Amino acid sequence: MHIVDGALSVPVLVSGAVLSVVGIAIGLKKMDYDNLPLVGVLASVFFIASYIHLPLGFSSVHLIMNGLLGILLGWVAFPALLVALLLQVIFFGFGGLLVLGVNTLNIALPAVIIYYLCYKGIRSENPKVAAIWGAIGGAGAIVITSLMVAFSLALSGESFVLAAKAVLPAHIPIMVLEGFVSYAAVYLIHRVKPEFINKESV
């Protein structure tokens, strides 16, 4: 869901950058630096998952996995996703430097929202119940991100309204797929490494 440079108005770019800086600052403050390997792995998951993408007007359609990042990292998803998005700009030209703040906000804020919405459910002692909440988080993050991308485009002018309307329907298959992937990931983590979910530091 990378929005490209030149698509957004200056007020939207500035607002996105400011809010992203706030989120990144909170994420860095809450980060347990002993968990940096986990943060790096999850940032890599996003980096790889979103590498294969299809253009959609001024945005794109691809796997995001921000629901899973939010479930496991909370606010730390902000700096993790910033690094991944920045590397994608540098190496592949995805998005752009000017729109980096908005792209970070549109992907990381839903991750944080999912963290709080699924916090109790994901920590259920029953792995299947936790996995269901993981699926809800995975799909829900795509819904929120799609709406935020659409809102960003719509705020930038009438010429982007049509593209904004197409964002959510285009991501319905991604919602379903990420729901299944997040279900499997949370179930596996509960079985193999439950401490990744039970951490309170983020």
CSV table of C-alpha atoms in Angstrom, one decimal:
chain,number,residue,atom,x,y,z
A,1,MET,CA,0.0,0.0,0.0
A,2,HIS,CA,2.8,2.4,-0.8
A,3,ILE,CA,1.6,5.7,-1.9
A,4,VAL,CA,4.0,7.2,-4.5
A,5,ASP,CA,5.7,10.6,-4.3
A,6,GLY,CA,3.7,13.4,-5.9
A,7,ALA,CA,0.3,12.0,-5.1
A,8,LEU,CA,-0.4,13.7,-1.8
A,9,SER,CA,-0.9,17.3,-0.9
A,10,VAL,CA,1.6,19.2,1.3
A,11,PRO,CA,-0.7,19.3,4.4
A,12,VAL,CA,-1.3,15.6,4.2
A,13,LEU,CA,2.5,14.9,3.8
A,14,VAL,CA,3.4,17.2,6.8
A,15,SER,CA,0.6,15.8,9.0
A,16,GLY,CA,1.7,12.2,8.2
A,17,ALA,CA,5.4,13.0,8.9
A,18,VAL,CA,4.6,14.7,12.2
A,19,LEU,CA,2.4,11.9,13.5
A,20,SER,CA,4.9,9.3,12.3
A,21,VAL,CA,7.7,11.0,14.3
A,22,VAL,CA,5.5,10.9,17.4
A,23,GLY,CA,4.8,7.2,16.9
A,24,ILE,CA,8.5,6.4,16.2
A,25,ALA,CA,9.5,8.3,19.4
A,26,ILE,CA,7.0,6.3,21.5
A,27,GLY,CA,8.2,3.1,19.8
A,28,LEU,CA,11.8,3.8,20.6
A,29,LYS,CA,11.0,4.7,24.1
A,30,LYS,CA,9.1,1.4,24.7
A,31,MET,CA,11.6,-0.8,22.8
A,32,ASP,CA,13.4,-3.5,24.8
A,33,TYR,CA,16.7,-3.6,23.1
A,34,ASP,CA,17.1,-7.2,24.1
A,35,ASN,CA,14.3,-7.9,21.6
A,36,LEU,CA,16.1,-6.3,18.6
A,37,PRO,CA,16.5,-9.6,16.8
A,38,LEU,CA,12.7,-10.2,17.0
A,39,VAL,CA,12.1,-6.6,15.7
A,40,GLY,CA,14.6,-7.2,12.9
A,41,VAL,CA,13.0,-10.5,11.9
A,42,LEU,CA,9.5,-9.0,11.8
A,43,ALA,CA,10.7,-5.9,9.8
A,44,SER,CA,12.2,-8.4,7.4
A,45,VAL,CA,8.8,-10.2,7.2
A,46,PHE,CA,7.1,-7.0,6.1
A,47,PHE,CA,10.0,-6.1,3.7
A,48,ILE,CA,9.8,-9.5,1.9
A,49,ALA,CA,6.0,-9.8,2.0
A,50,SER,CA,5.4,-6.4,0.4
A,51,TYR,CA,8.1,-6.9,-2.2
A,52,ILE,CA,5.8,-8.5,-4.7
A,53,HIS,CA,3.1,-5.9,-5.4
A,54,LEU,CA,0.6,-4.8,-8.1
A,55,PRO,CA,0.2,-1.1,-9.0
A,56,LEU,CA,-3.2,0.4,-8.1
A,57,GLY,CA,-3.3,4.0,-9.3
A,58,PHE,CA,-1.2,6.0,-7.0
A,59,SER,CA,-0.9,3.1,-4.5
A,60,SER,CA,-0.3,-0.7,-4.8
A,61,VAL,CA,-1.7,-4.0,-3.6
A,62,HIS,CA,0.5,-6.4,-1.7
A,63,LEU,CA,0.9,-8.4,1.5
A,64,ILE,CA,1.7,-6.2,4.5
A,65,MET,CA,1.6,-8.3,7.7
A,66,ASN,CA,1.3,-5.2,9.9
A,67,GLY,CA,-1.4,-7.0,12.0
A,68,LEU,CA,1.1,-9.6,13.0
A,69,LEU,CA,3.8,-6.9,13.6
A,70,GLY,CA,1.3,-5.0,15.8
A,71,ILE,CA,0.4,-8.1,17.8
A,72,LEU,CA,4.0,-8.9,18.6
A,73,LEU,CA,5.6,-5.4,18.8
A,74,GLY,CA,2.9,-2.9,19.7
A,75,TRP,CA,4.3,0.7,19.3
A,76,VAL,CA,7.7,-0.7,18.3
A,77,ALA,CA,6.1,-1.5,15.0
A,78,PHE,CA,6.6,2.2,14.1
A,79,PRO,CA,10.4,2.2,14.0
A,80,ALA,CA,10.5,-1.3,12.6
A,81,LEU,CA,8.3,-0.4,9.7
A,82,LEU,CA,10.1,2.9,9.1
A,83,VAL,CA,13.4,1.1,8.6
A,84,ALA,CA,11.8,-1.5,6.3
A,85,LEU,CA,9.9,1.2,4.2
A,86,LEU,CA,13.1,3.4,4.0
A,87,LEU,CA,15.1,0.4,2.7
A,88,GLN,CA,12.4,-0.3,0.1
A,89,VAL,CA,12.6,3.3,-1.0
A,90,ILE,CA,16.4,3.2,-1.3
A,91,PHE,CA,16.7,-0.2,-3.0
A,92,PHE,CA,13.5,-0.6,-5.0
A,93,GLY,CA,12.0,2.9,-5.3
A,94,PHE,CA,8.8,1.8,-3.6
A,95,GLY,CA,6.8,4.9,-2.4
A,96,GLY,CA,9.2,7.7,-2.0
A,97,LEU,CA,11.1,9.8,0.6
A,98,LEU,CA,8.6,12.7,0.6
A,99,VAL,CA,5.7,10.3,1.3
A,100,LEU,CA,7.7,8.1,3.8
A,101,GLY,CA,6.0,9.6,6.8
A,102,VAL,CA,2.5,9.1,5.5
A,103,ASN,CA,3.3,5.5,4.4
A,104,THR,CA,4.8,4.7,7.8
A,105,LEU,CA,1.7,6.2,9.6
A,106,ASN,CA,-0.8,4.3,7.3
A,107,ILE,CA,0.9,1.0,8.0
A,108,ALA,CA,2.2,1.3,11.6
A,109,LEU,CA,-0.8,3.0,13.2
A,110,PRO,CA,-3.2,0.2,12.3
A,111,ALA,CA,-0.6,-2.2,13.8
A,112,VAL,CA,-0.7,-0.4,17.1
A,113,ILE,CA,-4.5,-0.2,17.0
A,114,ILE,CA,-4.7,-4.0,16.5
A,115,TYR,CA,-2.2,-4.5,19.4
A,116,TYR,CA,-4.7,-2.9,21.8
A,117,LEU,CA,-7.8,-4.4,20.2
A,118,CYS,CA,-6.4,-7.9,20.3
A,119,TYR,CA,-4.3,-7.6,23.4
A,120,LYS,CA,-6.4,-9.9,25.7
A,121,GLY,CA,-7.6,-12.3,23.1
A,122,ILE,CA,-4.1,-13.0,21.7
A,123,ARG,CA,-3.0,-13.9,25.2
A,124,SER,CA,-5.6,-16.6,25.7
A,125,GLU,CA,-4.2,-19.8,27.2
A,126,ASN,CA,-6.1,-21.7,24.4
A,127,PRO,CA,-3.8,-21.5,21.3
A,128,LYS,CA,-6.8,-21.8,18.9
A,129,VAL,CA,-8.6,-18.9,20.6
A,130,ALA,CA,-5.5,-16.8,20.4
A,131,ALA,CA,-5.0,-17.8,16.8
A,132,ILE,CA,-8.6,-16.6,15.9
A,133,TRP,CA,-7.7,-13.3,17.5
A,134,GLY,CA,-4.6,-13.3,15.4
A,135,ALA,CA,-6.7,-13.8,12.2
A,136,ILE,CA,-8.9,-11.0,13.3
A,137,GLY,CA,-5.9,-8.8,13.9
A,138,GLY,CA,-4.3,-9.7,10.5
A,139,ALA,CA,-7.5,-9.0,8.5
A,140,GLY,CA,-8.4,-6.0,10.6
A,141,ALA,CA,-5.1,-4.3,10.1
A,142,ILE,CA,-5.6,-4.4,6.3
A,143,VAL,CA,-9.1,-2.9,6.7
A,144,ILE,CA,-7.7,0.0,8.8
A,145,THR,CA,-4.7,0.5,6.5
A,146,SER,CA,-6.9,0.5,3.4
A,147,LEU,CA,-9.2,3.1,4.9
A,148,MET,CA,-6.2,5.3,5.9
A,149,VAL,CA,-4.6,5.1,2.5
A,150,ALA,CA,-8.0,5.9,0.9
A,151,PHE,CA,-8.4,8.9,3.3
A,152,SER,CA,-4.9,10.1,2.5
A,153,LEU,CA,-5.7,10.1,-1.2
A,154,ALA,CA,-9.1,11.6,-0.9
A,155,LEU,CA,-7.8,14.5,1.2
A,156,SER,CA,-5.3,15.3,-1.5
A,157,GLY,CA,-7.8,16.3,-4.2
A,158,GLU,CA,-10.8,15.3,-6.2
A,159,SER,CA,-8.6,13.7,-8.8
A,160,PHE,CA,-7.6,11.0,-6.3
A,161,VAL,CA,-11.1,10.1,-5.2
A,162,LEU,CA,-11.6,7.3,-7.7
A,163,ALA,CA,-8.3,5.7,-6.7
A,164,ALA,CA,-9.3,6.1,-3.0
A,165,LYS,CA,-12.6,4.3,-3.6
A,166,ALA,CA,-10.7,1.4,-5.2
A,167,VAL,CA,-8.3,0.8,-2.3
A,168,LEU,CA,-10.5,-1.2,0.1
A,169,PRO,CA,-12.2,-3.5,-2.5
A,170,ALA,CA,-8.8,-4.3,-4.1
A,171,HIS,CA,-7.5,-5.4,-0.7
A,172,ILE,CA,-10.3,-7.8,0.2
A,173,PRO,CA,-8.3,-10.9,-1.0
A,174,ILE,CA,-5.3,-9.6,1.0
A,175,MET,CA,-7.5,-9.3,4.1
A,176,VAL,CA,-8.5,-13.0,3.8
A,177,LEU,CA,-5.0,-14.2,3.1
A,178,GLU,CA,-3.4,-12.2,5.9
A,179,GLY,CA,-6.1,-13.5,8.3
A,180,PHE,CA,-5.1,-17.1,7.5
A,181,VAL,CA,-1.4,-16.3,7.7
A,182,SER,CA,-1.8,-14.5,11.0
A,183,TYR,CA,-3.9,-17.4,12.4
A,184,ALA,CA,-1.2,-19.9,11.5
A,185,ALA,CA,1.6,-17.7,12.8
A,186,VAL,CA,0.0,-16.9,16.2
A,187,TYR,CA,-1.0,-20.6,16.7
A,188,LEU,CA,2.6,-21.7,15.9
A,189,ILE,CA,4.1,-19.0,18.2
A,190,HIS,CA,1.8,-20.1,21.1
A,191,ARG,CA,3.0,-23.6,20.7
A,192,VAL,CA,6.7,-23.0,20.2
A,193,LYS,CA,7.6,-19.6,21.6
A,194,PRO,CA,4.7,-18.2,23.7
A,195,GLU,CA,7.0,-15.6,25.4
A,196,PHE,CA,7.0,-13.6,22.2
A,197,ILE,CA,3.3,-12.9,22.7
A,198,ASN,CA,3.4,-12.6,26.5
A,199,LYS,CA,6.0,-9.8,26.6
A,200,GLU,CA,4.7,-6.7,28.4
A,201,SER,CA,7.4,-4.3,27.4
A,202,VAL,CA,5.8,-3.0,24.2
